[in-house]
């Protein structure tokens, strides 16, 4: 009894840390998956300029991440203030993004400004959150498990509720989206208060100057060799994420089931996390991640041949690729923690990793102008260009990541 009671405070701290993963995920999925479809289909923004706006905003956001990481390395004692400010900006920008001006001409600059604010705030809060977790006792394994579980719950909520709102009566979309935004802001506020009431973990010594920290990371061959497979794999996931709603609505003609498909995808990722963790302990993190890449490739190969009415086949694709996503979430931070030994530069290292993820999302935005050049238009129904860009191109990128990770594993057998 007393032993169990002694463990409760530690478990509470782990849970209090992990809860912030839910609202961060609730913001990330709409920003990167549902927002393009909303502005194209409901606001009337043309596909090609929308893609270039997404590319530019995400590229700018990407360049901030190492700077944010470096700033946090040097101001760990003010981390709570940075997190509170970032959360406030994120909540306000998120509400504004889903309430744009009525005309496409006015909506475009509004989208640019709000995206820059939302991306920047989300990045600052996420990097601070990861840095906090990296300084917890015993590597924060239980806290990280709470974080990933809460994040997947947030993803499932964000995959079902906004999609259901967008598929409902157009006259009610604006009011319901505002309610969802307010719900998100409330969840974010509660989770942040739970975290910030906890004592901050001990800070390490101030990191090196930015130039020196980046040079030190670049001199780390194992860290440097991890970046190409990570970027290729992230790009192979970012392209279908950007185009998922277009594929479901036009290629499959199953708009009403979009929320179910997304929930199945992220639910499979949640269920896959403990399985990948167990497998990684047996075969190693690199070998485990490569197996997940093969599973994802098999799923997208199947998606390339789907058309109207293939709902069960696409559900199987969502389950396979979603399960593989669990490995993508779990294993790169594990490998990063093993190769980055300079604790004072851990924030910069996580900043670089998130920067590459943002680069992948930025490059994925170019998929929209590519589709426009291939004469695809939202709402036109099934065709050949959408499966080519949504499924075939990610397969090629995933196989390139598989090869690059194999070379990495031969040199650094983790």
mmCIF file of C-alpha atoms in Angstrom:
data_model
loop_
_atom_site.group_PDB
_atom_site.id
_atom_site.type_symbol
_atom_site.label_atom_id
_atom_site.label_comp_id
_atom_site.label_asym_id
_atom_site.label_seq_id
_atom_site.Cartn_x
_atom_site.Cartn_y
_atom_site.Cartn_z
ATOM 1 C CA UNK A 1 0.000 0.000 0.000
ATOM 2 C CA UNK A 2 2.670 2.470 0.991
ATOM 3 C CA UNK A 3 4.799 1.543 -2.023
ATOM 4 C CA UNK A 4 1.876 2.178 -4.323
ATOM 5 C CA UNK A 5 1.123 5.470 -2.648
ATOM 6 C CA UNK A 6 4.750 6.485 -3.020
ATOM 7 C CA UNK A 7 4.510 5.962 -6.735
ATOM 8 C CA UNK A 8 1.406 8.101 -7.184
ATOM 9 C CA UNK A 9 3.119 11.519 -7.154
ATOM 10 C CA UNK A 10 5.531 10.399 -9.857
ATOM 11 C CA UNK A 11 2.672 9.090 -11.962
ATOM 12 C CA UNK A 12 0.782 12.355 -11.498
ATOM 13 C CA UNK A 13 3.789 14.360 -12.663
ATOM 14 C CA UNK A 14 4.095 12.098 -15.704
ATOM 15 C CA UNK A 15 0.418 12.568 -16.545
ATOM 16 C CA UNK A 16 0.567 16.323 -15.959
ATOM 17 C CA UNK A 17 3.482 16.513 -18.382
ATOM 18 C CA UNK A 18 1.859 14.314 -21.008
ATOM 19 C CA UNK A 19 -1.518 16.066 -21.224
ATOM 20 C CA UNK A 20 -0.147 18.956 -23.286
ATOM 21 C CA UNK A 21 0.432 16.489 -26.124
ATOM 22 C CA UNK A 22 -3.330 16.413 -26.787
ATOM 23 C CA UNK A 23 -3.929 20.107 -27.663
ATOM 24 C CA UNK A 24 -0.655 20.297 -29.601
ATOM 25 C CA UNK A 25 -1.886 17.440 -31.755
ATOM 26 C CA UNK A 26 -5.361 18.957 -31.993
ATOM 27 C CA UNK A 27 -3.769 22.036 -33.560
ATOM 28 C CA UNK A 28 -1.222 20.281 -35.775
ATOM 29 C CA UNK A 29 -3.607 18.039 -37.728
ATOM 30 C CA UNK A 30 -6.020 20.805 -38.829
ATOM 31 C CA UNK A 31 -3.128 23.135 -39.663
ATOM 32 C CA UNK A 32 -1.372 20.627 -41.888
ATOM 33 C CA UNK A 33 -4.171 18.385 -43.215
ATOM 34 C CA UNK A 34 -7.605 20.012 -43.086
ATOM 35 C CA UNK A 35 -6.826 23.688 -43.607
ATOM 36 C CA UNK A 36 -5.795 23.363 -47.303
ATOM 37 C CA UNK A 37 -9.044 21.574 -48.161
ATOM 38 C CA UNK A 38 -11.059 24.133 -46.195
ATOM 39 C CA UNK A 39 -9.563 27.145 -47.967
ATOM 40 C CA UNK A 40 -9.844 25.454 -51.385
ATOM 41 C CA UNK A 41 -13.379 24.083 -51.058
ATOM 42 C CA UNK A 42 -15.139 26.468 -48.637
ATOM 43 C CA UNK A 43 -13.305 29.774 -49.020
ATOM 44 C CA UNK A 44 -12.655 29.486 -52.762
ATOM 45 C CA UNK A 45 -8.872 30.028 -52.844
ATOM 46 C CA UNK A 46 -7.352 28.673 -56.072
ATOM 47 C CA UNK A 47 -5.329 25.476 -55.724
ATOM 48 C CA UNK A 48 -2.000 26.625 -57.205
ATOM 49 C CA UNK A 49 -1.593 29.876 -55.196
ATOM 50 C CA UNK A 50 -2.815 28.048 -52.085
ATOM 51 C CA UNK A 51 -0.023 25.517 -52.505
ATOM 52 C CA UNK A 52 2.635 28.197 -52.883
ATOM 53 C CA UNK A 53 1.322 30.056 -49.818
ATOM 54 C CA UNK A 54 1.549 26.865 -47.783
ATOM 55 C CA UNK A 55 5.056 26.252 -49.095
ATOM 56 C CA UNK A 56 6.260 29.769 -48.220
ATOM 57 C CA UNK A 57 4.657 29.849 -44.758
ATOM 58 C CA UNK A 58 5.963 26.410 -43.847
ATOM 59 C CA UNK A 59 9.416 27.252 -45.172
ATOM 60 C CA UNK A 60 9.567 30.384 -43.029
ATOM 61 C CA UNK A 61 8.355 28.402 -40.038
ATOM 62 C CA UNK A 62 11.033 25.774 -40.668
ATOM 63 C CA UNK A 63 13.838 28.330 -40.458
ATOM 64 C CA UNK A 64 12.733 29.410 -36.981
ATOM 65 C CA UNK A 65 13.057 26.016 -35.313
ATOM 66 C CA UNK A 66 16.834 25.872 -34.679
ATOM 67 C CA UNK A 67 16.680 29.449 -33.360
ATOM 68 C CA UNK A 68 13.866 28.539 -30.973
ATOM 69 C CA UNK A 69 15.773 25.477 -29.808
ATOM 70 C CA UNK A 70 18.919 27.510 -29.232
ATOM 71 C CA UNK A 71 16.965 30.201 -27.366
ATOM 72 C CA UNK A 72 15.507 27.571 -25.054
ATOM 73 C CA UNK A 73 18.938 26.047 -24.445
ATOM 74 C CA UNK A 74 20.080 29.437 -23.118
ATOM 75 C CA UNK A 75 16.955 30.424 -21.188
ATOM 76 C CA UNK A 76 15.721 27.267 -19.488
ATOM 77 C CA UNK A 77 14.909 29.308 -16.373
ATOM 78 C CA UNK A 78 12.383 31.333 -18.414
ATOM 79 C CA UNK A 79 10.911 28.336 -20.218
ATOM 80 C CA UNK A 80 7.528 28.586 -18.526
ATOM 81 C CA UNK A 81 7.098 32.198 -19.710
ATOM 82 C CA UNK A 82 7.969 31.259 -23.294
ATOM 83 C CA UNK A 83 5.470 28.391 -23.201
ATOM 84 C CA UNK A 84 2.665 30.563 -21.818
ATOM 85 C CA UNK A 85 3.241 33.257 -24.455
ATOM 86 C CA UNK A 86 3.425 30.709 -27.278
ATOM 87 C CA UNK A 87 0.196 29.035 -26.114
ATOM 88 C CA UNK A 88 -1.655 32.362 -26.095
ATOM 89 C CA UNK A 89 -0.507 33.244 -29.629
ATOM 90 C CA UNK A 90 -1.345 29.744 -30.880
ATOM 91 C CA UNK A 91 -4.878 29.854 -29.480
ATOM 92 C CA UNK A 92 -5.613 33.273 -31.011
ATOM 93 C CA UNK A 93 -4.104 32.435 -34.414
ATOM 94 C CA UNK A 94 -5.949 29.099 -34.540
ATOM 95 C CA UNK A 95 -9.292 30.828 -33.996
ATOM 96 C CA UNK A 96 -8.494 33.407 -36.675
ATOM 97 C CA UNK A 97 -7.441 30.810 -39.256
ATOM 98 C CA UNK A 98 -10.876 29.192 -39.189
ATOM 99 C CA UNK A 99 -12.661 32.541 -39.415
ATOM 100 C CA UNK A 100 -11.185 34.143 -42.580
ATOM 101 C CA UNK A 101 -12.587 37.069 -44.558
ATOM 102 C CA UNK A 102 -15.408 36.183 -46.918
ATOM 103 C CA UNK A 103 -13.642 36.830 -50.241
ATOM 104 C CA UNK A 104 -10.746 34.727 -51.579
ATOM 105 C CA UNK A 105 -8.747 37.900 -52.307
ATOM 106 C CA UNK A 106 -8.903 39.031 -48.669
ATOM 107 C CA UNK A 107 -8.551 35.493 -47.321
ATOM 108 C CA UNK A 108 -5.137 34.967 -48.917
ATOM 109 C CA UNK A 109 -3.113 37.594 -46.954
ATOM 110 C CA UNK A 110 -5.113 36.673 -43.841
ATOM 111 C CA UNK A 111 -4.052 33.046 -44.311
ATOM 112 C CA UNK A 112 -0.396 34.033 -44.702
ATOM 113 C CA UNK A 113 -0.303 36.135 -41.539
ATOM 114 C CA UNK A 114 -2.211 33.711 -39.331
ATOM 115 C CA UNK A 115 -0.206 30.719 -40.574
ATOM 116 C CA UNK A 116 3.081 32.433 -39.711
ATOM 117 C CA UNK A 117 1.829 33.169 -36.186
ATOM 118 C CA UNK A 118 0.298 29.741 -35.655
ATOM 119 C CA UNK A 119 3.281 27.820 -37.020
ATOM 120 C CA UNK A 120 5.761 29.874 -35.017
ATOM 121 C CA UNK A 121 3.817 29.553 -31.756
ATOM 122 C CA UNK A 122 3.267 25.838 -32.263
ATOM 123 C CA UNK A 123 6.981 25.334 -32.936
ATOM 124 C CA UNK A 124 8.099 27.261 -29.861
ATOM 125 C CA UNK A 125 5.658 25.420 -27.610
ATOM 126 C CA UNK A 126 6.516 22.003 -29.094
ATOM 127 C CA UNK A 127 10.289 22.424 -28.826
ATOM 128 C CA UNK A 128 10.016 23.707 -25.249
ATOM 129 C CA UNK A 129 7.768 20.754 -24.450
ATOM 130 C CA UNK A 130 10.207 18.218 -25.915
ATOM 131 C CA UNK A 131 13.123 19.905 -24.163
ATOM 132 C CA UNK A 132 11.256 19.743 -20.842
ATOM 133 C CA UNK A 133 10.665 16.009 -21.326
ATOM 134 C CA UNK A 134 14.315 15.345 -22.193
ATOM 135 C CA UNK A 135 15.373 16.703 -18.782
ATOM 136 C CA UNK A 136 13.034 14.520 -16.730
ATOM 137 C CA UNK A 137 14.546 11.800 -14.491
ATOM 138 C CA UNK A 138 15.220 8.364 -16.030
ATOM 139 C CA UNK A 139 14.915 9.864 -19.534
ATOM 140 C CA UNK A 140 11.218 10.549 -18.829
ATOM 141 C CA UNK A 141 10.109 7.255 -20.378
ATOM 142 C CA UNK A 142 6.740 7.120 -18.596
ATOM 143 C CA UNK A 143 6.138 10.806 -19.243
ATOM 144 C CA UNK A 144 6.932 10.356 -22.942
ATOM 145 C CA UNK A 145 4.456 7.479 -23.084
ATOM 146 C CA UNK A 146 1.808 9.799 -21.600
ATOM 147 C CA UNK A 147 2.770 12.476 -24.123
ATOM 148 C CA UNK A 148 2.482 10.202 -27.145
ATOM 149 C CA UNK A 149 -0.773 8.642 -25.925
ATOM 150 C CA UNK A 150 -2.322 12.053 -25.243
ATOM 151 C CA UNK A 151 -1.061 13.288 -28.605
ATOM 152 C CA UNK A 152 -2.766 10.449 -30.435
ATOM 153 C CA UNK A 153 -6.008 11.100 -28.540
ATOM 154 C CA UNK A 154 -5.775 14.707 -29.673
ATOM 155 C CA UNK A 155 -5.109 13.611 -33.240
ATOM 156 C CA UNK A 156 -8.154 11.328 -33.241
ATOM 157 C CA UNK A 157 -10.358 14.144 -31.926
ATOM 158 C CA UNK A 158 -8.964 16.502 -34.578
ATOM 159 C CA UNK A 159 -9.431 13.903 -37.316
ATOM 160 C CA UNK A 160 -13.107 13.344 -36.533
ATOM 161 C CA UNK A 161 -14.626 16.612 -35.300
ATOM 162 C CA UNK A 162 -13.436 19.203 -37.894
ATOM 163 C CA UNK A 163 -14.049 16.786 -40.774
ATOM 164 C CA UNK A 164 -17.560 16.166 -39.511
ATOM 165 C CA UNK A 165 -18.140 19.906 -39.249
ATOM 166 C CA UNK A 166 -16.911 20.530 -42.797
ATOM 167 C CA UNK A 167 -19.122 17.732 -44.172
ATOM 168 C CA UNK A 168 -22.267 19.118 -42.474
ATOM 169 C CA UNK A 169 -24.668 21.875 -43.554
ATOM 170 C CA UNK A 170 -22.547 24.711 -45.052
ATOM 171 C CA UNK A 171 -24.678 27.285 -43.243
ATOM 172 C CA UNK A 172 -23.553 25.883 -39.887
ATOM 173 C CA UNK A 173 -19.872 25.381 -40.666
ATOM 174 C CA UNK A 174 -18.637 28.783 -39.442
ATOM 175 C CA UNK A 175 -20.444 28.649 -36.085
ATOM 176 C CA UNK A 176 -19.404 25.067 -35.380
ATOM 177 C CA UNK A 177 -15.790 25.731 -36.311
ATOM 178 C CA UNK A 178 -15.749 28.646 -33.865
ATOM 179 C CA UNK A 179 -17.046 26.352 -31.124
ATOM 180 C CA UNK A 180 -14.347 23.817 -31.933
ATOM 181 C CA UNK A 181 -11.672 26.517 -31.785
ATOM 182 C CA UNK A 182 -12.909 27.648 -28.371
ATOM 183 C CA UNK A 183 -12.894 24.032 -27.186
ATOM 184 C CA UNK A 184 -9.309 23.688 -28.397
ATOM 185 C CA UNK A 185 -8.287 26.879 -26.570
ATOM 186 C CA UNK A 186 -9.856 25.585 -23.340
ATOM 187 C CA UNK A 187 -8.079 22.216 -23.579
ATOM 188 C CA UNK A 188 -4.797 23.980 -24.319
ATOM 189 C CA UNK A 189 -5.224 26.277 -21.323
ATOM 190 C CA UNK A 190 -6.060 23.469 -18.891
ATOM 191 C CA UNK A 191 -3.187 21.254 -20.089
ATOM 192 C CA UNK A 192 -0.694 24.110 -19.898
ATOM 193 C CA UNK A 193 -1.766 25.041 -16.360
ATOM 194 C CA UNK A 194 -1.379 21.401 -15.275
ATOM 195 C CA UNK A 195 2.150 21.361 -16.661
ATOM 196 C CA UNK A 196 3.325 24.768 -15.489
ATOM 197 C CA UNK A 197 2.177 24.080 -11.941
ATOM 198 C CA UNK A 198 4.771 21.314 -11.808
ATOM 199 C CA UNK A 199 8.350 22.185 -10.845
ATOM 200 C CA UNK A 200 10.478 22.572 -13.946
ATOM 201 C CA UNK A 201 13.104 19.829 -14.300
ATOM 202 C CA UNK A 202 16.693 20.844 -13.502
ATOM 203 C CA UNK A 203 18.248 22.802 -16.321
ATOM 204 C CA UNK A 204 21.589 21.876 -17.766
ATOM 205 C CA UNK A 205 24.438 24.317 -18.144
ATOM 206 C CA UNK A 206 23.869 26.989 -20.754
ATOM 207 C CA UNK A 207 24.491 25.703 -24.223
ATOM 208 C CA UNK A 208 27.118 26.813 -26.650
ATOM 209 C CA UNK A 209 26.705 29.852 -28.905
ATOM 210 C CA UNK A 210 24.380 28.979 -31.804
ATOM 211 C CA UNK A 211 27.083 28.811 -34.433
ATOM 212 C CA UNK A 212 29.248 26.615 -32.228
ATOM 213 C CA UNK A 213 26.310 24.396 -31.229
ATOM 214 C CA UNK A 214 25.321 23.824 -34.865
ATOM 215 C CA UNK A 215 28.931 23.145 -35.809
ATOM 216 C CA UNK A 216 29.184 20.630 -32.971
ATOM 217 C CA UNK A 217 26.020 18.871 -34.107
ATOM 218 C CA UNK A 218 27.179 18.834 -37.714
ATOM 219 C CA UNK A 219 30.489 17.279 -36.629
ATOM 220 C CA UNK A 220 28.486 14.439 -35.068
ATOM 221 C CA UNK A 221 28.508 11.955 -37.969
ATOM 222 C CA UNK A 222 25.822 9.725 -36.502
ATOM 223 C CA UNK A 223 23.480 12.710 -36.080
ATOM 224 C CA UNK A 224 24.253 14.004 -39.562
ATOM 225 C CA UNK A 225 23.673 10.595 -41.166
ATOM 226 C CA UNK A 226 20.254 10.331 -39.510
ATOM 227 C CA UNK A 227 18.919 13.447 -41.235
ATOM 228 C CA UNK A 228 18.524 12.243 -44.884
ATOM 229 C CA UNK A 229 16.378 9.168 -44.094
ATOM 230 C CA UNK A 230 14.361 11.225 -41.633
ATOM 231 C CA UNK A 231 13.659 13.944 -44.222
ATOM 232 C CA UNK A 232 12.780 11.468 -46.996
ATOM 233 C CA UNK A 233 10.464 9.562 -44.699
ATOM 234 C CA UNK A 234 8.828 12.755 -43.426
ATOM 235 C CA UNK A 235 8.225 13.943 -46.995
ATOM 236 C CA UNK A 236 6.709 10.583 -47.938
ATOM 237 C CA UNK A 237 4.184 11.081 -45.113
ATOM 238 C CA UNK A 238 3.608 14.824 -45.623
ATOM 239 C CA UNK A 239 2.407 14.555 -49.234
ATOM 240 C CA UNK A 240 -0.502 12.167 -48.563
ATOM 241 C CA UNK A 241 -1.316 14.094 -45.374
ATOM 242 C CA UNK A 242 -1.727 17.272 -47.436
ATOM 243 C CA UNK A 243 -3.845 15.491 -50.060
ATOM 244 C CA UNK A 244 -5.812 13.059 -47.875
ATOM 245 C CA UNK A 245 -9.130 14.926 -47.898
ATOM 246 C CA UNK A 246 -8.887 15.601 -51.634
ATOM 247 C CA UNK A 247 -8.294 11.880 -52.249
ATOM 248 C CA UNK A 248 -11.166 10.790 -50.003
ATOM 249 C CA UNK A 249 -13.642 13.278 -51.448
ATOM 250 C CA UNK A 250 -12.754 13.033 -55.157
ATOM 251 C CA UNK A 251 -11.039 9.710 -55.805
ATOM 252 C CA UNK A 252 -13.095 7.589 -53.407
ATOM 253 C CA UNK A 253 -16.269 9.742 -53.423
ATOM 254 C CA UNK A 254 -16.597 9.084 -49.663
ATOM 255 C CA UNK A 255 -16.664 12.563 -48.131
ATOM 256 C CA UNK A 256 -18.954 11.459 -45.304
ATOM 257 C CA UNK A 257 -16.433 8.821 -44.186
ATOM 258 C CA UNK A 258 -13.401 11.117 -44.073
ATOM 259 C CA UNK A 259 -13.486 11.352 -40.287
ATOM 260 C CA UNK A 260 -13.703 7.572 -39.938
ATOM 261 C CA UNK A 261 -10.724 7.036 -42.234
ATOM 262 C CA UNK A 262 -8.579 9.561 -40.368
ATOM 263 C CA UNK A 263 -9.604 8.139 -36.994
ATOM 264 C CA UNK A 264 -8.690 4.628 -38.170
ATOM 265 C CA UNK A 265 -5.312 5.907 -39.391
ATOM 266 C CA UNK A 266 -4.355 7.577 -36.122
ATOM 267 C CA UNK A 267 -6.003 4.899 -33.999
ATOM 268 C CA UNK A 268 -3.794 2.306 -35.705
ATOM 269 C CA UNK A 269 -0.792 4.504 -34.914
ATOM 270 C CA UNK A 270 -1.764 4.536 -31.237
ATOM 271 C CA UNK A 271 -2.214 0.777 -31.111
ATOM 272 C CA UNK A 272 1.032 0.267 -32.988
ATOM 273 C CA UNK A 273 3.204 2.204 -30.534
ATOM 274 C CA UNK A 274 3.661 -0.551 -27.931
ATOM 275 C CA UNK A 275 4.162 -3.148 -30.669
ATOM 276 C CA UNK A 276 6.920 -1.155 -32.350
ATOM 277 C CA UNK A 277 8.489 -0.479 -28.963
ATOM 278 C CA UNK A 278 8.615 -4.193 -28.181
ATOM 279 C CA UNK A 279 9.925 -5.041 -31.641
ATOM 280 C CA UNK A 280 12.623 -2.342 -31.433
ATOM 281 C CA UNK A 281 13.919 -3.901 -28.230
ATOM 282 C CA UNK A 282 14.296 -7.223 -30.038
ATOM 283 C CA UNK A 283 15.661 -6.235 -33.457
ATOM 284 C CA UNK A 284 16.960 -2.702 -32.877
ATOM 285 C CA UNK A 285 15.456 0.699 -33.618
ATOM 286 C CA UNK A 286 16.831 0.974 -37.162
ATOM 287 C CA UNK A 287 15.661 -2.462 -38.294
ATOM 288 C CA UNK A 288 12.258 -1.858 -36.705
ATOM 289 C CA UNK A 289 11.833 1.482 -38.459
ATOM 290 C CA UNK A 290 12.756 -0.070 -41.828
ATOM 291 C CA UNK A 291 10.077 -2.740 -41.374
ATOM 292 C CA UNK A 292 7.548 0.023 -40.727
ATOM 293 C CA UNK A 293 8.635 1.757 -43.945
ATOM 294 C CA UNK A 294 7.956 -1.424 -45.922
ATOM 295 C CA UNK A 295 4.509 -1.714 -44.348
ATOM 296 C CA UNK A 296 3.696 1.877 -45.265
ATOM 297 C CA UNK A 297 4.936 1.361 -48.837
ATOM 298 C CA UNK A 298 2.711 -1.683 -49.253
ATOM 299 C CA UNK A 299 -0.258 0.355 -48.085
ATOM 300 C CA UNK A 300 0.321 3.237 -50.483
ATOM 301 C CA UNK A 301 0.894 0.876 -53.402
ATOM 302 C CA UNK A 302 -2.603 -0.422 -52.751
ATOM 303 C CA UNK A 303 -4.035 3.093 -52.522
ATOM 304 C CA UNK A 304 -2.785 3.957 -56.023
ATOM 305 C CA UNK A 305 -5.331 1.569 -57.555
ATOM 306 C CA UNK A 306 -8.420 2.619 -55.616
ATOM 307 C CA UNK A 307 -11.488 4.388 -56.943
ATOM 308 C CA UNK A 308 -15.125 5.134 -56.032
ATOM 309 C CA UNK A 309 -16.665 2.567 -53.709
ATOM 310 C CA UNK A 310 -13.383 1.070 -52.478
ATOM 311 C CA UNK A 311 -14.090 2.078 -48.897
ATOM 312 C CA UNK A 312 -13.046 -1.198 -47.250
ATOM 313 C CA UNK A 313 -9.826 -1.367 -49.240
ATOM 314 C CA UNK A 314 -8.965 2.207 -48.268
ATOM 315 C CA UNK A 315 -9.783 1.423 -44.644
ATOM 316 C CA UNK A 316 -7.164 -1.341 -44.851
ATOM 317 C CA UNK A 317 -4.716 1.184 -46.328
ATOM 318 C CA UNK A 318 -5.407 3.547 -43.412
ATOM 319 C CA UNK A 319 -4.797 0.788 -40.878
ATOM 320 C CA UNK A 320 -1.526 -0.333 -42.492
ATOM 321 C CA UNK A 321 -0.066 3.123 -43.050
ATOM 322 C CA UNK A 322 -1.367 4.303 -39.663
ATOM 323 C CA UNK A 323 0.332 1.416 -37.889
ATOM 324 C CA UNK A 324 3.565 2.359 -39.663
ATOM 325 C CA UNK A 325 3.099 5.951 -38.463
ATOM 326 C CA UNK A 326 3.485 4.677 -34.903
ATOM 327 C CA UNK A 327 7.103 3.788 -35.696
ATOM 328 C CA UNK A 328 7.653 7.188 -37.319
ATOM 329 C CA UNK A 329 6.517 8.857 -34.090
ATOM 330 C CA UNK A 330 8.421 6.610 -31.719
ATOM 331 C CA UNK A 331 11.783 5.798 -33.249
ATOM 332 C CA UNK A 332 13.380 9.029 -34.602
ATOM 333 C CA UNK A 333 13.443 10.726 -31.153
ATOM 334 C CA UNK A 334 14.895 7.515 -29.695
ATOM 335 C CA UNK A 335 17.691 7.481 -32.263
ATOM 336 C CA UNK A 336 18.274 11.208 -31.790
ATOM 337 C CA UNK A 337 18.659 10.771 -28.026
ATOM 338 C CA UNK A 338 21.254 8.043 -28.621
ATOM 339 C CA UNK A 339 23.444 10.022 -30.983
ATOM 340 C CA UNK A 340 23.271 13.506 -29.379
ATOM 341 C CA UNK A 341 25.394 13.254 -26.251
ATOM 342 C CA UNK A 342 25.974 16.968 -25.622
ATOM 343 C CA UNK A 343 23.119 17.799 -23.261
ATOM 344 C CA UNK A 344 23.551 21.512 -23.730
ATOM 345 C CA UNK A 345 22.655 21.186 -27.425
ATOM 346 C CA UNK A 346 19.638 18.901 -27.103
ATOM 347 C CA UNK A 347 17.242 21.777 -27.779
ATOM 348 C CA UNK A 348 19.078 22.698 -30.986
ATOM 349 C CA UNK A 349 19.072 19.032 -32.035
ATOM 350 C CA UNK A 350 15.308 18.741 -31.557
ATOM 351 C CA UNK A 351 14.968 22.077 -33.347
ATOM 352 C CA UNK A 352 16.801 20.688 -36.373
ATOM 353 C CA UNK A 353 14.648 17.573 -36.367
ATOM 354 C CA UNK A 354 11.432 19.601 -36.251
ATOM 355 C CA UNK A 355 12.897 21.925 -38.886
ATOM 356 C CA UNK A 356 13.282 18.983 -41.264
ATOM 357 C CA UNK A 357 9.736 17.917 -40.518
ATOM 358 C CA UNK A 358 8.563 21.415 -41.433
ATOM 359 C CA UNK A 359 10.703 21.337 -44.582
ATOM 360 C CA UNK A 360 8.913 18.149 -45.584
ATOM 361 C CA UNK A 361 5.551 19.828 -44.994
ATOM 362 C CA UNK A 362 6.668 22.871 -46.982
ATOM 363 C CA UNK A 363 7.745 20.718 -49.921
ATOM 364 C CA UNK A 364 4.477 18.791 -49.678
ATOM 365 C CA UNK A 365 2.622 22.054 -50.311
ATOM 366 C CA UNK A 366 4.075 22.024 -53.830
ATOM 367 C CA UNK A 367 1.923 18.943 -54.480
ATOM 368 C CA UNK A 368 -1.039 21.295 -54.959
ATOM 369 C CA UNK A 369 0.519 23.296 -57.850
ATOM 370 C CA UNK A 370 1.684 19.975 -59.330
ATOM 371 C CA UNK A 371 -1.872 18.673 -59.278
ATOM 372 C CA UNK A 372 -3.102 21.939 -60.780
ATOM 373 C CA UNK A 373 -0.539 21.570 -63.586
ATOM 374 C CA UNK A 374 -1.848 18.030 -64.142
ATOM 375 C CA UNK A 375 -5.315 19.575 -64.641
ATOM 376 C CA UNK A 376 -6.797 18.405 -61.355
ATOM 377 C CA UNK A 377 -9.469 20.595 -59.758
ATOM 378 C CA UNK A 378 -11.139 19.982 -56.373
ATOM 379 C CA UNK A 379 -14.572 18.447 -56.825
ATOM 380 C CA UNK A 380 -13.936 17.050 -60.313
ATOM 381 C CA UNK A 381 -14.181 13.410 -59.225
ATOM 382 C CA UNK A 382 -11.813 10.465 -59.757
ATOM 383 C CA UNK A 383 -8.902 10.602 -62.193
ATOM 384 C CA UNK A 384 -5.301 9.507 -62.652
ATOM 385 C CA UNK A 385 -3.309 12.529 -61.464
ATOM 386 C CA UNK A 386 -4.502 12.429 -57.834
ATOM 387 C CA UNK A 387 -3.526 8.770 -57.170
ATOM 388 C CA UNK A 388 -0.186 9.408 -58.862
ATOM 389 C CA UNK A 389 0.751 12.265 -56.516
ATOM 390 C CA UNK A 390 -1.084 11.007 -53.415
ATOM 391 C CA UNK A 391 0.151 7.396 -53.466
ATOM 392 C CA UNK A 392 2.789 6.599 -56.095
ATOM 393 C CA UNK A 393 5.140 9.488 -55.301
ATOM 394 C CA UNK A 394 5.163 8.731 -51.534
ATOM 395 C CA UNK A 395 6.009 5.088 -52.314
ATOM 396 C CA UNK A 396 9.093 6.184 -54.227
ATOM 397 C CA UNK A 397 10.178 8.528 -51.433
ATOM 398 C CA UNK A 398 9.560 5.887 -48.769
ATOM 399 C CA UNK A 399 11.745 3.368 -50.619
ATOM 400 C CA UNK A 400 14.516 5.968 -50.872
ATOM 401 C CA UNK A 401 14.247 6.497 -47.104
ATOM 402 C CA UNK A 402 14.392 2.719 -46.610
ATOM 403 C CA UNK A 403 17.661 2.504 -48.553
ATOM 404 C CA UNK A 404 19.186 5.527 -46.792
ATOM 405 C CA UNK A 405 18.259 4.154 -43.366
ATOM 406 C CA UNK A 406 19.805 0.821 -44.284
ATOM 407 C CA UNK A 407 23.103 2.545 -44.970
ATOM 408 C CA UNK A 408 22.778 4.398 -41.686
ATOM 409 C CA UNK A 409 22.124 1.152 -39.803
ATOM 410 C CA UNK A 410 25.200 -0.515 -41.219
ATOM 411 C CA UNK A 411 27.400 2.299 -39.917
ATOM 412 C CA UNK A 412 25.557 2.919 -36.641
ATOM 413 C CA UNK A 413 23.852 -0.341 -35.536
ATOM 414 C CA UNK A 414 21.354 0.846 -32.934
#
